[in-house]
PDB file of C-alpha atoms in Angstrom:
ATOM      1  CA  MET W   1     -11.090   3.740  10.410  1.00 96.00           C
ATOM      2  CA  LYS W   2     -10.253   4.191  14.352  1.00 96.00           C
ATOM      3  CA  PHE W   3      -7.120   2.803  15.919  1.00 97.00           C
ATOM      4  CA  VAL W   4      -7.277   1.684  19.629  1.00 96.00           C
ATOM      5  CA  SER W   5      -4.494   0.371  21.884  1.00 95.00           C
ATOM      6  CA  LEU W   6      -4.168  -0.883  24.951  1.00 94.00           C
ATOM      7  CA  ASN W   7      -1.566  -0.739  27.759  1.00 92.00           C
ATOM      8  CA  ILE W   8       0.438  -3.095  29.770  1.00 90.00           C
ATOM      9  CA  GLU W   9      -2.499  -3.464  31.735  1.00 92.00           C
ATOM     10  CA  ASN W  10      -4.814  -4.554  29.358  1.00 91.00           C
ATOM     11  CA  LYS W  11      -6.393  -0.851  29.346  1.00 93.00           C
ATOM     12  CA  VAL W  12      -6.877   1.229  26.731  1.00 94.00           C
ATOM     13  CA  GLY W  13      -4.072   3.509  25.969  1.00 92.00           C
ATOM     14  CA  ASN W  14      -4.124   5.869  23.189  1.00 93.00           C
ATOM     15  CA  ILE W  15      -7.338   5.933  20.213  1.00 96.00           C
ATOM     16  CA  ILE W  16      -6.611   7.709  17.343  1.00 96.00           C
ATOM     17  CA  GLU W  17      -9.699   8.526  14.860  1.00 95.00           C
ATOM     18  CA  ASN W  18     -10.692   9.801  11.484  1.00 96.00           C
ATOM     19  CA  ILE W  19      -7.935   7.658  10.002  1.00 96.00           C
ATOM     20  CA  VAL W  20      -7.651   7.989   6.349  1.00 96.00           C
ATOM     21  CA  ASN W  21      -4.368   5.661   5.048  1.00 96.00           C
ATOM     22  CA  HIS W  22      -2.723   3.340   7.237  1.00 96.00           C
ATOM     23  CA  THR W  23      -0.030   0.335   7.033  1.00 95.00           C
ATOM     24  CA  SER W  24      -0.337  -1.743  10.372  1.00 94.00           C
ATOM     25  CA  LYS W  25       2.964  -4.393  11.110  1.00 93.00           C
ATOM     26  CA  LEU W  26       3.461  -6.271  14.350  1.00 90.00           C
ATOM     27  CA  ASP W  27       5.417  -3.838  15.736  1.00 91.00           C
ATOM     28  CA  GLN W  28       4.449  -0.608  13.982  1.00 94.00           C
ATOM     29  CA  PHE W  29       1.722   1.853  12.880  1.00 96.00           C
ATOM     30  CA  VAL W  30       1.919   4.530  10.428  1.00 97.00           C
ATOM     31  CA  TYR W  31      -1.472   6.425   9.701  1.00 97.00           C
ATOM     32  CA  THR W  32      -2.586  10.111   8.085  1.00 97.00           C
ATOM     33  CA  THR W  33      -6.015  11.515   9.583  1.00 96.00           C
ATOM     34  CA  ALA W  34      -8.622  12.875   7.320  1.00 95.00           C
ATOM     35  CA  GLU W  35      -7.058  16.348   9.159  1.00 95.00           C
ATOM     36  CA  GLY W  36      -3.780  15.472   7.120  1.00 94.00           C
ATOM     37  CA  GLU W  37      -2.257  14.457  10.782  1.00 95.00           C
ATOM     38  CA  TYR W  38       0.085  11.832  10.514  1.00 96.00           C
ATOM     39  CA  GLY W  39       2.394   9.894  12.897  1.00 95.00           C
ATOM     40  CA  VAL W  40       4.175   6.548  13.324  1.00 96.00           C
ATOM     41  CA  LEU W  41       3.932   4.695  16.185  1.00 95.00           C
ATOM     42  CA  SER W  42       5.925   1.670  18.053  1.00 94.00           C
ATOM     43  CA  GLY W  43       6.710   0.770  21.192  1.00 90.00           C
ATOM     44  CA  PHE W  44       3.375  -0.651  22.170  1.00 90.00           C
ATOM     45  CA  GLN W  45       3.545  -2.622  25.518  1.00 86.00           C
ATOM     46  CA  VAL W  46       0.442  -5.107  24.608  1.00 91.00           C
ATOM     47  CA  GLY W  47      -0.681  -4.198  20.964  1.00 93.00           C
ATOM     48  CA  TYR W  48      -3.608  -2.074  19.476  1.00 96.00           C
ATOM     49  CA  CYS W  49      -5.888  -2.978  16.199  1.00 95.00           C
ATOM     50  CA  VAL W  50      -7.749  -0.649  13.619  1.00 96.00           C
ATOM     51  CA  GLY W  51     -11.351  -0.837  12.598  1.00 95.00           C
ATOM     52  CA  GLU W  52     -14.404   1.326  11.642  1.00 95.00           C
ATOM     53  CA  ASP W  53     -14.975   4.364  12.739  1.00 94.00           C
ATOM     54  CA  ASN W  54     -17.660   3.188  15.211  1.00 95.00           C
ATOM     55  CA  LEU W  55     -15.317   0.554  17.163  1.00 94.00           C
ATOM     56  CA  ASP W  56     -16.113   1.097  20.583  1.00 95.00           C
ATOM     57  CA  PRO W  57     -12.751   1.043  22.361  1.00 95.00           C
ATOM     58  CA  ASP W  58     -14.107  -0.563  25.562  1.00 94.00           C
ATOM     59  CA  THR W  59     -14.897  -3.292  23.260  1.00 95.00           C
ATOM     60  CA  VAL W  60     -11.053  -3.810  22.713  1.00 95.00           C
ATOM     61  CA  THR W  61     -10.103  -6.791  24.716  1.00 94.00           C
ATOM     62  CA  PRO W  62      -6.255  -8.462  24.452  1.00 95.00           C
ATOM     63  CA  GLN W  63      -8.186 -11.406  22.207  1.00 95.00           C
ATOM     64  CA  VAL W  64      -9.399  -8.764  19.928  1.00 95.00           C
ATOM     65  CA  VAL W  65      -5.583  -7.029  19.221  1.00 96.00           C
ATOM     66  CA  ALA W  66      -4.470 -10.551  19.272  1.00 95.00           C
ATOM     67  CA  ASN W  67      -6.981 -11.285  16.632  1.00 96.00           C
ATOM     68  CA  TYR W  68      -5.656  -8.213  14.915  1.00 96.00           C
ATOM     69  CA  LEU W  69      -2.167  -8.681  15.342  1.00 96.00           C
ATOM     70  CA  LYS W  70      -2.253 -12.851  13.741  1.00 97.00           C
ATOM     71  CA  PRO W  71      -1.337 -11.695   9.992  1.00 96.00           C
ATOM     72  CA  PHE W  72       1.503  -9.376  10.734  1.00 95.00           C
ATOM     73  CA  LYS W  73       2.640 -12.278  13.100  1.00 95.00           C
ATOM     74  CA  ILE W  74       2.843 -14.903  10.559  1.00 96.00           C
ATOM     75  CA  GLU W  75       4.338 -12.041   8.151  1.00 94.00           C
ATOM     76  CA  GLU W  76       7.182 -11.886  10.327  1.00 91.00           C
ATOM     77  CA  LEU W  77       7.706 -15.525  10.960  1.00 93.00           C
ATOM     78  CA  GLU W  78       7.405 -16.046   6.980  1.00 94.00           C
ATOM     79  CA  GLN W  79      10.282 -13.223   6.701  1.00 89.00           C
ATOM     80  CA  GLN W  80      12.648 -15.614   9.481  1.00 89.00           C
ATOM     81  CA  CYS W  81      11.426 -18.761   7.689  1.00 93.00           C
ATOM     82  CA  ASN W  82      13.130 -17.080   4.059  1.00 91.00           C
ATOM     83  CA  LEU W  83      15.972 -15.622   6.055  1.00 90.00           C
ATOM     84  CA  VAL W  84      16.884 -19.403   7.443  1.00 91.00           C
ATOM     85  CA  ILE W  85      16.456 -20.972   3.977  1.00 93.00           C
ATOM     86  CA  ALA W  86      18.369 -18.567   2.473  1.00 92.00           C
ATOM     87  CA  SER W  87      20.893 -18.446   4.705  1.00 90.00           C
ATOM     88  CA  GLY W  88      21.522 -22.122   3.743  1.00 93.00           C
ATOM     89  CA  PHE W  89      22.668 -25.661   4.937  1.00 94.00           C
ATOM     90  CA  GLU W  90      25.807 -27.657   5.622  1.00 95.00           C
ATOM     91  CA  TYR W  91      25.850 -30.758   2.909  1.00 96.00           C
ATOM     92  CA  THR W  92      26.790 -34.257   4.457  1.00 95.00           C
ATOM     93  CA  ASN W  93      30.266 -33.645   2.734  1.00 96.00           C
ATOM     94  CA  GLY W  94      30.889 -30.582   4.331  1.00 96.00           C
ATOM     95  CA  ASP W  95      30.390 -28.480   2.275  1.00 97.00           C
ATOM     96  CA  LYS W  96      28.283 -24.901   3.184  1.00 96.00           C
ATOM     97  CA  PHE W  97      25.753 -23.633   0.764  1.00 96.00           C
ATOM     98  CA  LEU W  98      24.057 -20.556   0.772  1.00 95.00           C
ATOM     99  CA  TYR W  99      20.186 -21.252  -0.701  1.00 96.00           C
ATOM    100  CA  GLY W 100      18.732 -17.895  -1.264  1.00 93.00           C
ATOM    101  CA  PRO W 101      16.801 -17.149  -4.673  1.00 94.00           C
ATOM    102  CA  ASP W 102      19.325 -16.719  -6.286  1.00 94.00           C
ATOM    103  CA  GLN W 103      20.946 -20.016  -5.236  1.00 95.00           C
ATOM    104  CA  GLN W 104      17.596 -22.162  -5.837  1.00 96.00           C
ATOM    105  CA  ASN W 105      17.592 -20.793  -9.194  1.00 96.00           C
ATOM    106  CA  ASP W 106      21.330 -22.089  -9.888  1.00 96.00           C
ATOM    107  CA  PHE W 107      20.565 -25.370  -8.229  1.00 96.00           C
ATOM    108  CA  SER W 108      17.253 -25.920 -10.686  1.00 95.00           C
ATOM    109  CA  GLN W 109      18.638 -24.762 -14.124  1.00 95.00           C
ATOM    110  CA  LYS W 110      22.173 -26.903 -13.324  1.00 95.00           C
ATOM    111  CA  GLN W 111      19.796 -30.129 -12.615  1.00 93.00           C
ATOM    112  CA  ILE W 112      17.504 -29.521 -15.844  1.00 94.00           C
ATOM    113  CA  LEU W 113      20.605 -28.910 -17.811  1.00 93.00           C
ATOM    114  CA  LEU W 114      22.050 -32.538 -16.868  1.00 92.00           C
ATOM    115  CA  LEU W 115      18.517 -34.382 -17.076  1.00 90.00           C
ATOM    116  CA  LEU W 116      18.813 -32.570 -20.660  1.00 94.00           C
ATOM    117  CA  ASN W 117      21.917 -33.421 -21.724  1.00 93.00           C
ATOM    118  CA  PRO W 118      23.328 -36.672 -21.133  1.00 89.00           C
ATOM    119  CA  ALA W 119      26.507 -35.462 -22.323  1.00 93.00           C
ATOM    120  CA  LEU W 120      27.867 -33.208 -19.328  1.00 93.00           C
ATOM    121  CA  THR W 121      28.643 -35.618 -16.387  1.00 93.00           C
ATOM    122  CA  THR W 122      29.472 -32.761 -13.411  1.00 95.00           C
ATOM    123  CA  VAL W 123      28.821 -29.506 -12.772  1.00 95.00           C
ATOM    124  CA  GLN W 124      30.419 -26.449 -11.087  1.00 95.00           C
ATOM    125  CA  VAL W 125      28.841 -25.469  -7.605  1.00 96.00           C
ATOM    126  CA  GLN W 126      29.573 -22.151  -5.461  1.00 95.00           C
ATOM    127  CA  THR W 127      30.329 -22.877  -1.639  1.00 96.00           C
ATOM    128  CA  LYS W 128      29.981 -21.090   0.733  1.00 94.00           C
ATOM    129  CA  ASN W 129      33.432 -22.209   2.624  1.00 94.00           C
ATOM    130  CA  ASN W 130      35.635 -24.503  -0.017  1.00 94.00           C
ATOM    131  CA  GLY W 131      35.120 -22.456  -3.239  1.00 94.00           C
ATOM    132  CA  ILE W 132      33.475 -23.603  -6.609  1.00 96.00           C
ATOM    133  CA  LYS W 133      33.891 -27.540  -6.602  1.00 96.00           C
ATOM    134  CA  LYS W 134      32.794 -30.314  -9.137  1.00 97.00           C
ATOM    135  CA  TYR W 135      30.394 -32.606  -8.361  1.00 97.00           C
ATOM    136  CA  THR W 136      28.987 -35.575 -11.028  1.00 95.00           C
ATOM    137  CA  LYS W 137      26.140 -35.874 -12.420  1.00 94.00           C
ATOM    138  CA  GLU W 138      24.316 -38.685  -9.481  1.00 94.00           C
ATOM    139  CA  GLU W 139      26.695 -36.285  -6.535  1.00 96.00           C
ATOM    140  CA  PHE W 140      24.713 -33.154  -7.428  1.00 96.00           C
ATOM    141  CA  ILE W 141      21.023 -34.881  -7.773  1.00 94.00           C
ATOM    142  CA  SER W 142      21.828 -35.756  -4.344  1.00 96.00           C
ATOM    143  CA  LEU W 143      22.868 -32.589  -2.712  1.00 97.00           C
ATOM    144  CA  VAL W 144      19.870 -31.378  -4.799  1.00 96.00           C
ATOM    145  CA  THR W 145      17.696 -33.621  -2.886  1.00 96.00           C
ATOM    146  CA  TYR W 146      19.471 -32.979  -0.062  1.00 97.00           C
ATOM    147  CA  ALA W 147      18.680 -28.877  -0.166  1.00 97.00           C
ATOM    148  CA  ASN W 148      14.975 -29.459  -1.446  1.00 96.00           C
ATOM    149  CA  SER W 149      14.519 -31.496   2.047  1.00 96.00           C
ATOM    150  CA  PHE W 150      16.611 -29.191   3.952  1.00 96.00           C
ATOM    151  CA  LYS W 151      13.560 -26.288   2.581  1.00 96.00           C
ATOM    152  CA  ASP W 152      10.563 -28.227   2.879  1.00 96.00           C
ATOM    153  CA  GLN W 153      11.577 -29.099   6.171  1.00 94.00           C
ATOM    154  CA  LEU W 154      11.374 -25.197   6.999  1.00 94.00           C
ATOM    155  CA  VAL W 155       8.296 -24.894   4.913  1.00 96.00           C
ATOM    156  CA  LYS W 156       6.025 -27.210   7.316  1.00 96.00           C
ATOM    157  CA  ARG W 157       7.534 -25.439   9.960  1.00 93.00           C
ATOM    158  CA  LEU W 158       6.410 -22.652   8.793  1.00 95.00           C
ATOM    159  CA  ASP W 159       2.713 -23.776   7.620  1.00 97.00           C
ATOM    160  CA  ASP W 160       2.826 -26.027  11.607  1.00 95.00           C
ATOM    161  CA  LEU W 161       3.132 -22.184  13.164  1.00 95.00           C
ATOM    162  CA  THR W 162       1.080 -20.445  10.656  1.00 97.00           C
ATOM    163  CA  LYS W 163      -1.459 -23.426  11.403  1.00 97.00           C
ATOM    164  CA  GLU W 164      -1.267 -23.135  15.253  1.00 95.00           C
ATOM    165  CA  ILE W 165      -1.388 -19.257  15.228  1.00 96.00           C
ATOM    166  CA  ASP W 166      -4.900 -19.403  12.808  1.00 96.00           C
ATOM    167  CA  GLU W 167      -6.396 -22.089  15.037  1.00 96.00           C
ATOM    168  CA  THR W 168      -5.554 -20.442  18.818  1.00 95.00           C
ATOM    169  CA  GLU W 169      -7.581 -18.140  20.453  1.00 94.00           C
ATOM    170  CA  TYR W 170      -5.457 -15.623  22.210  1.00 93.00           C
ATOM    171  CA  THR W 171      -6.005 -14.134  25.516  1.00 90.00           C
ATOM    172  CA  ASP W 172      -2.259 -13.003  25.778  1.00 89.00           C
ATOM    173  CA  VAL W 173      -0.563 -10.975  23.547  1.00 91.00           C
ATOM    174  CA  GLN W 174       2.240 -11.348  24.425  1.00 90.00           C
ATOM    175  CA  GLU W 175       1.801 -15.365  24.076  1.00 92.00           C
ATOM    176  CA  LEU W 176       1.353 -14.278  20.430  1.00 92.00           C
ATOM    177  CA  ARG W 177       4.043 -12.073  20.221  1.00 89.00           C
ATOM    178  CA  ASN W 178       7.120 -14.582  21.723  1.00 88.00           C
ATOM    179  CA  LEU W 179       6.691 -16.969  18.892  1.00 88.00           C
ATOM    180  CA  THR W 180       9.617 -17.516  16.547  1.00 87.00           C
ATOM    181  CA  PHE W 181      10.390 -19.348  13.672  1.00 86.00           C
ATOM    182  CA  VAL W 182      13.667 -20.874  15.704  1.00 78.00           C
ATOM    183  CA  GLU W 183      13.517 -21.920  19.179  1.00 63.00           C
ATOM    184  CA  ASP W 184      15.640 -24.819  18.097  1.00 52.00           C
ATOM    185  CA  VAL W 185      18.381 -25.021  15.908  1.00 43.00           C
ATOM    186  CA  SER W 186      18.093 -28.314  15.918  1.00 46.00           C
ATOM    187  CA  ILE W 187      15.194 -28.837  14.385  1.00 44.00           C
ATOM    188  CA  LEU W 188      16.355 -27.449  11.131  1.00 43.00           C
ATOM    189  CA  THR W 189      19.005 -29.962  10.464  1.00 47.00           C
ATOM    190  CA  LEU W 190      18.489 -33.536   8.985  1.00 44.00           C
ATOM    191  CA  ASP W 191      19.231 -36.618  11.053  1.00 42.00           C
ATOM    192  CA  ALA W 192      21.335 -39.319  10.418  1.00 39.00           C
ATOM    193  CA  GLU W 193      19.076 -41.824   8.876  1.00 40.00           C
ATOM    194  CA  GLN W 194      17.860 -39.009   6.362  1.00 37.00           C
ATOM    195  CA  ALA W 195      21.753 -37.494   5.862  1.00 40.00           C
ATOM    196  CA  SER W 196      22.684 -41.457   5.395  1.00 38.00           C
ATOM    197  CA  PHE W 197      19.544 -41.978   2.403  1.00 35.00           C
ATOM    198  CA  PHE W 198      21.196 -38.745   0.301  1.00 36.00           C
ATOM    199  CA  ASN W 199      24.647 -40.506   0.880  1.00 40.00           C
ATOM    200  CA  SER W 200      23.444 -43.766  -0.426  1.00 37.00           C
TER     201      SER W 200
END
């Protein structure tokens, strides 16, 4: 395999040949060559790509680099999305909840328990700001619906960004790099109409 990076003038920067093992990330490249050379590169001015040994460095353009880096940008956005989901939400009554995998699992288990056992009328839930609170069956179902809508909204944003990346032919690698999961936090909150639906 061959590594080719571009400098700030979109000219070929570094070339590393005979790569036998590598790990690529958006801003880091780790490699081993057939000669036993090991390296970690980061701080790219523009970006890089990796191709077969016969890759002609003169054919490496910002568009080629951007196309190579697209999956790594999507991976970065997925991580950002998961962090935003895990950081949680504020429910309409002011209770704040973490919503990572453990909390999602806890919500699901309690919802199943409530649905399978009609004798249960309340459940206890851990909030970030008000300790452990009791929710009635109806309140909890509304909370779970709100939480799912919160997560779905973020997953849709990730899906939209992924489609945008896949469909865009970038001629400027920085344009790809500058995409972020959260540009405006207000897009991540439910509007008044959605919130009133959950309170009814």
